[in-house]
CSV table of C-alpha atoms and ligand atoms in Angstrom, one decimal:
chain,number,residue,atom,x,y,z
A,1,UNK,CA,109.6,143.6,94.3
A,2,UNK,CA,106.0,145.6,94.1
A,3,UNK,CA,103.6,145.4,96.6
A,4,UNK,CA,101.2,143.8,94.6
A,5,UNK,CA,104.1,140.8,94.0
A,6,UNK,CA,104.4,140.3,97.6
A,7,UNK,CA,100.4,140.3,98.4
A,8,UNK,CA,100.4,137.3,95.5
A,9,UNK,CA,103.2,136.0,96.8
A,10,UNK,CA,101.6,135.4,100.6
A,11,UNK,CA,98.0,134.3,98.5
A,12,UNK,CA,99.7,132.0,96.9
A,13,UNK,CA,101.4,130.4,99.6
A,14,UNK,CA,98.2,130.7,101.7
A,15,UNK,CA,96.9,128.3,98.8
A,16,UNK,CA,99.5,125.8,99.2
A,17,UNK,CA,99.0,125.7,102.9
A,18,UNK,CA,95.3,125.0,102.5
A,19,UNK,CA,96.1,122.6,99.7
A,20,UNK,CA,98.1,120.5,101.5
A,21,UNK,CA,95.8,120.7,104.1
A,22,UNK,CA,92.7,119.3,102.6
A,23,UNK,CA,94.7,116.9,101.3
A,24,UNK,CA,96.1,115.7,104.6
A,25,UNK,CA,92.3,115.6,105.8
A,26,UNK,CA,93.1,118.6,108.0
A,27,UNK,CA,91.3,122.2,108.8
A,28,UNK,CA,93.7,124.7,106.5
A,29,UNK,CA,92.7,127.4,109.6
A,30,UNK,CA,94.7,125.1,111.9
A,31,UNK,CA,97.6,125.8,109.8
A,32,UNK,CA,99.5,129.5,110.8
A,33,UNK,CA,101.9,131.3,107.8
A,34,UNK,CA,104.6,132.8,110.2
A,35,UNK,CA,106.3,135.0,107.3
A,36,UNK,CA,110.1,134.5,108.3
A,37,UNK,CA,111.1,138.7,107.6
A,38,UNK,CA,114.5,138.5,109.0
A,39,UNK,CA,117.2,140.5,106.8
A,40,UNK,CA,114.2,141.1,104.8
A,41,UNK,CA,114.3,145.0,103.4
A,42,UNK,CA,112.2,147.4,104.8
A,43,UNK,CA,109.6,147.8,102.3
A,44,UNK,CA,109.0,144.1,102.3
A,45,UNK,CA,107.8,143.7,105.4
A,46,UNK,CA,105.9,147.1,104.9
A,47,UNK,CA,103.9,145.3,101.8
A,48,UNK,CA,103.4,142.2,104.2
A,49,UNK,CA,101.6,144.2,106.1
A,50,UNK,CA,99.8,146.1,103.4
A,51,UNK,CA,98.8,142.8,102.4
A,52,UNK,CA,97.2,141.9,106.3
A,53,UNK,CA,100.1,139.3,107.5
A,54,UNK,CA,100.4,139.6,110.8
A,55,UNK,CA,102.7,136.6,112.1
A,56,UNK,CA,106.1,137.2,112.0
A,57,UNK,CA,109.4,135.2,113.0
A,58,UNK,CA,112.6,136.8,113.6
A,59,UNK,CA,115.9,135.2,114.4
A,60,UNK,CA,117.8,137.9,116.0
A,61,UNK,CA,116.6,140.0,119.1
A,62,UNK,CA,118.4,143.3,117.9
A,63,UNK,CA,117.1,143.4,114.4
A,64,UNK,CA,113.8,142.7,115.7
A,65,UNK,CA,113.9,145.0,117.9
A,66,UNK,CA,114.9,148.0,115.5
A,67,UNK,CA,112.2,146.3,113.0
A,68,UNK,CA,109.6,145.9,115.2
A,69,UNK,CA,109.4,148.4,118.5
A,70,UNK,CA,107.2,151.3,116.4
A,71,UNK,CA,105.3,149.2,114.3
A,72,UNK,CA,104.0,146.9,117.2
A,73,UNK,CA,102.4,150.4,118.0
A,74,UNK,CA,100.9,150.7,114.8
A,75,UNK,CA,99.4,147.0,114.6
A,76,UNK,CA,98.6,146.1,117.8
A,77,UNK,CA,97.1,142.3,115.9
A,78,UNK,CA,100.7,141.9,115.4
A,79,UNK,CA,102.4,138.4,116.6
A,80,UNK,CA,105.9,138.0,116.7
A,81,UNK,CA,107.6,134.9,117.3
A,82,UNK,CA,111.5,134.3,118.5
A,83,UNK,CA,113.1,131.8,115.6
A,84,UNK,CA,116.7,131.6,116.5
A,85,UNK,CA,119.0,130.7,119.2
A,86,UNK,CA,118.8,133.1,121.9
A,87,UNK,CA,121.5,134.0,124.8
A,88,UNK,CA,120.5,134.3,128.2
A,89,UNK,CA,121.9,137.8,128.4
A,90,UNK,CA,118.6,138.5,125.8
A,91,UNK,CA,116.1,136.9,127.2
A,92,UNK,CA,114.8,140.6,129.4
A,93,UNK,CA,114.6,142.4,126.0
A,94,UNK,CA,113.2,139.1,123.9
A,95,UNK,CA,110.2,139.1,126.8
A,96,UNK,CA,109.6,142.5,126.1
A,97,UNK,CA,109.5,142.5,122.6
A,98,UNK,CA,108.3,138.8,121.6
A,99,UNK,CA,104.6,136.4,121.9
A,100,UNK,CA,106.3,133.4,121.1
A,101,UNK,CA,109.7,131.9,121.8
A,102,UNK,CA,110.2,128.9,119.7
A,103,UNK,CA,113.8,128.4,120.5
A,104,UNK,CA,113.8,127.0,124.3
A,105,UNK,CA,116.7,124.7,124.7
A,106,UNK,CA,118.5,124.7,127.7
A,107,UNK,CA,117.7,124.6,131.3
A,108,UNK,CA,120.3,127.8,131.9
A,109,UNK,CA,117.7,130.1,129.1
A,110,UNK,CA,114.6,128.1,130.7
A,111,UNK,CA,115.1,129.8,133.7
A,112,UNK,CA,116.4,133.0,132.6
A,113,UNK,CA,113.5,133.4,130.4
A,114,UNK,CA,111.0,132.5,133.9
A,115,UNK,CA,112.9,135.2,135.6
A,116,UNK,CA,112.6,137.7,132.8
A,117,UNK,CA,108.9,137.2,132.5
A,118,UNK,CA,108.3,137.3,136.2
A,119,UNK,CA,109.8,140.6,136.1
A,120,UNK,CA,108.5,141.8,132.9
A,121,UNK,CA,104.9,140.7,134.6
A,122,UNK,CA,104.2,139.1,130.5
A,123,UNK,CA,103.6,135.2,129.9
A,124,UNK,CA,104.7,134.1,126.7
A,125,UNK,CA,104.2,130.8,125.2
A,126,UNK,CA,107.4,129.1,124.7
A,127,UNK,CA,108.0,126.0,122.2
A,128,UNK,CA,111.1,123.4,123.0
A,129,UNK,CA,113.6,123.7,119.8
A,130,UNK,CA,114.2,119.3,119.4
A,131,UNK,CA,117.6,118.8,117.3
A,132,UNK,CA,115.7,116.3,115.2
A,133,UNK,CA,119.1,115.6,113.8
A,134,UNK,CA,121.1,115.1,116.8
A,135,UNK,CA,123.7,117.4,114.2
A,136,UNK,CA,126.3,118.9,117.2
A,137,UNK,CA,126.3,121.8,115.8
A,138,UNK,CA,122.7,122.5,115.9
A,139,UNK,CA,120.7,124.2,118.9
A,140,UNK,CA,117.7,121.9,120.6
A,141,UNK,CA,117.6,119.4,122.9
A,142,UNK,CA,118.1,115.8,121.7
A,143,UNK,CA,114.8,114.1,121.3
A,144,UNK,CA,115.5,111.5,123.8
A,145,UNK,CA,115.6,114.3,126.6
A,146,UNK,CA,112.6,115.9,125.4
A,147,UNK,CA,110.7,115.0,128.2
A,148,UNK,CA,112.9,115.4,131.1
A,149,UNK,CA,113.2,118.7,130.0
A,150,UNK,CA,110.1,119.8,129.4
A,151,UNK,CA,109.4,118.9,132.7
A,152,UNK,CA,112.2,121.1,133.9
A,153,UNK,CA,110.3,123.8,131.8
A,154,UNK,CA,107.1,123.5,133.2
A,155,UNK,CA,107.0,122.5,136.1
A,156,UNK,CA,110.7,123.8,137.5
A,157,UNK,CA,110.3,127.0,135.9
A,158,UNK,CA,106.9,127.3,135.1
A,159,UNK,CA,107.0,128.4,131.5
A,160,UNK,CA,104.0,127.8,129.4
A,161,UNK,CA,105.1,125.4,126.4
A,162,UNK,CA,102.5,124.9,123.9
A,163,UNK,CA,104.6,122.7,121.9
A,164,UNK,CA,108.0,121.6,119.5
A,165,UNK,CA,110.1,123.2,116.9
A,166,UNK,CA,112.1,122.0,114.6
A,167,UNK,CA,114.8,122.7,111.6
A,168,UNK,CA,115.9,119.3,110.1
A,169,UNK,CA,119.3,118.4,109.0
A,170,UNK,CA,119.8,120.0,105.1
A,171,UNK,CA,121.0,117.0,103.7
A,172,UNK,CA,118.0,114.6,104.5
A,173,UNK,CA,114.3,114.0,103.6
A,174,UNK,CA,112.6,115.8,105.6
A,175,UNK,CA,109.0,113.7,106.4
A,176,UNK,CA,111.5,111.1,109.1
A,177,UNK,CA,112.0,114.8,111.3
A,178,UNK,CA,108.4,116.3,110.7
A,179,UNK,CA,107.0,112.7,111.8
A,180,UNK,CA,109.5,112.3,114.9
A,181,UNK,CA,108.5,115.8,115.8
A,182,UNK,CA,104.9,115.4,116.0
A,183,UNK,CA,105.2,111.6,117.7
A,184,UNK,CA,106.9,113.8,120.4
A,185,UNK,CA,104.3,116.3,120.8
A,186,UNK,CA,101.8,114.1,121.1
A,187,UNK,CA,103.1,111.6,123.4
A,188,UNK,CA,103.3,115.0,125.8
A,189,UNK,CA,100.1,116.3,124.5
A,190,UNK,CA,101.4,119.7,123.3
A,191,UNK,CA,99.3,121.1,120.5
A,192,UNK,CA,101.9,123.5,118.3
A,193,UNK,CA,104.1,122.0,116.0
A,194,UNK,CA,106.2,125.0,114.1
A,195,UNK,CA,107.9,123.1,111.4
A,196,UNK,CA,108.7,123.5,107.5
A,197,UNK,CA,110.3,126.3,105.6
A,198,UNK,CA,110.2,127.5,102.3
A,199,UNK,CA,111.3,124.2,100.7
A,200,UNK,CA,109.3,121.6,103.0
A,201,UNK,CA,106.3,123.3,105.0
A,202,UNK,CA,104.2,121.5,102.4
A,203,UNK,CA,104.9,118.5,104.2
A,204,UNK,CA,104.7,119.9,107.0
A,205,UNK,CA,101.6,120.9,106.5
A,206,UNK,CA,100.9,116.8,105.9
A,207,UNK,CA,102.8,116.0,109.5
A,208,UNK,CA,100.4,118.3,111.5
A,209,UNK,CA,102.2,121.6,111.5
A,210,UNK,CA,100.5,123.9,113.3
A,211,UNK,CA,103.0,126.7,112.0
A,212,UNK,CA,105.4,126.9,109.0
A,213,UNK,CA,108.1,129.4,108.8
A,214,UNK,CA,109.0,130.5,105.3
A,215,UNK,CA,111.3,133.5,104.7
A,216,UNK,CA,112.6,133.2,101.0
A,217,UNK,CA,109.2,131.9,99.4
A,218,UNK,CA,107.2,134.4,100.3
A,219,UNK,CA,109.6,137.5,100.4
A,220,UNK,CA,112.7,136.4,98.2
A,221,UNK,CA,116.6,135.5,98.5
A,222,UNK,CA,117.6,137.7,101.3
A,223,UNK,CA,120.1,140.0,101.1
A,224,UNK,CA,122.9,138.1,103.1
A,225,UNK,CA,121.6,134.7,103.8
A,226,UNK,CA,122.7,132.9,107.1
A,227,UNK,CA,122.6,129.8,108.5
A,228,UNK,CA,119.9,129.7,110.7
A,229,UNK,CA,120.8,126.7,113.4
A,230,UNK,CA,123.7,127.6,114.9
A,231,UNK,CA,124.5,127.8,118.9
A,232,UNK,CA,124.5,130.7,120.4
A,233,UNK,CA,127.9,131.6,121.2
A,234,UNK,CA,127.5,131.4,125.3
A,235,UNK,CA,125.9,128.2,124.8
B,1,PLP,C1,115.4,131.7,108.2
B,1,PLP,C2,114.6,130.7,108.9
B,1,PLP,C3,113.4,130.2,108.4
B,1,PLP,C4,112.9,130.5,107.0
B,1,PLP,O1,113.7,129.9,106.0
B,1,PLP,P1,113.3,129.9,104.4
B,1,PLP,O2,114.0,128.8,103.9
B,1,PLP,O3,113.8,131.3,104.0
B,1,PLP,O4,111.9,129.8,104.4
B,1,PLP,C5,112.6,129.3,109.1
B,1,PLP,N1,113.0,128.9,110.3
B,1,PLP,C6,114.1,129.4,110.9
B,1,PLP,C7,114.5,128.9,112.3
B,1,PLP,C8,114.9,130.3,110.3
B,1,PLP,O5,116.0,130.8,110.9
């Protein structure tokens, strides 16, 4: 893949995003491409740059880490945003190294995560990750204690939480998850809603997603694909 491939490649789905926008009545600026580089080859995510993306989810703190350390140097505009399921014993090197941590989901990481950016002296914003699903093998909380713990969140530990995430079972329609997700938001008046991936953030995009995540659309099959819901193993 050429540089020039990948620069069309983010255009065009910068025009899909916009598309879907207008149609939905909405501003396309209110809509955020966070290019999903994980596993992604080096090069790749050199021509994303090249190419003036600057949003960027990870799933993994390691790989982000070894990805990311220098080149936050270079690009200072950089924004990097925590995808996957993270273990507590991460949470001091995810505060160092991440904006955004999308994958709050437990009061045991809620409060590790307040402790690690007390220390660290950084607030980031957090999102809850909602298990649209209920599927028990996904991370998230369960959308009927969505508010209890937000509240443990905010208030308890006094994380920021602009808003929800979600990944919606594989096997279903994906509008039913997008829709429950935003209802949720807004009945707590949180205003970020990161859902959709490569094969839904269209209608996402019509739900009110404030941010899609899309990894293989944009930057191609990756190398050794891996599910991307499951539990981290403490949990
Ligand atoms: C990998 C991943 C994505 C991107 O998935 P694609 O289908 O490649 O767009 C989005 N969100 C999460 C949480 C992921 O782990």
């Amino acid at each position: 893949m050429t540089t020039i491939t990948l620069a069309e490649s983010i255009a065009a789905i910068r025009l899909r995003i916009a598309a879907a926008a207008r149609a939905a009545g909405r501003d396309p600026a209110a809509v955020t491409l966070v290019a999903v580089s994980k596993v992604q080859p080096e090069e790749r995510v050199e021509a994303a740059l090249a190419a003036g993306q600057r949003v960027f989810g990870e799933n993994r703190v390691q790989e982000a880490q070894a990805r990311w350390a220098e080149r936050r140097a270079a690009h200072p505009d950089l924004q990097l945003r925590l995808i996957g399921p993270l273990q507590t014993n991460k949470a001091k090197d995810a505060v160092r190294l991440f904006d955004v941590i999308e994958t709050v989901d437990r009061p045991k990481l809620a409060r590790s995560l307040a402790e690690a950016m007390a220390a660290a002296g950084r607030r980031l914003d957090c999102l809850i990750q909602v298990n649209t699903g209920e599927e028990p093998q996904k991370a998230g909380v369960a959308p009927s204690e969505v508010e209890a713990f937000h509240r443990l969140c905010a208030e308890e530990c006094g994380l920021s939480i602009r808003g929800l995430m979600c990944i919606p079972p594989v096997d279903e329609p994906p509008a039913l998850h997008f829709a429950l997700l935003a209802d949720l938001a807004a009945r707590l008046g949180l205003p970020v809603l990161s859902m959709g991936m490569s094969d839904d953030f269209e209608t996402a995009v019509r739900y009110g997603a404030t941010h899609v995540r899309v990894g293989t659309a944009l930057f191609g099959l990756r190398v050794s694909p891996e599910r991307p819901t499951d539990r981290p193993a403490e949990a």
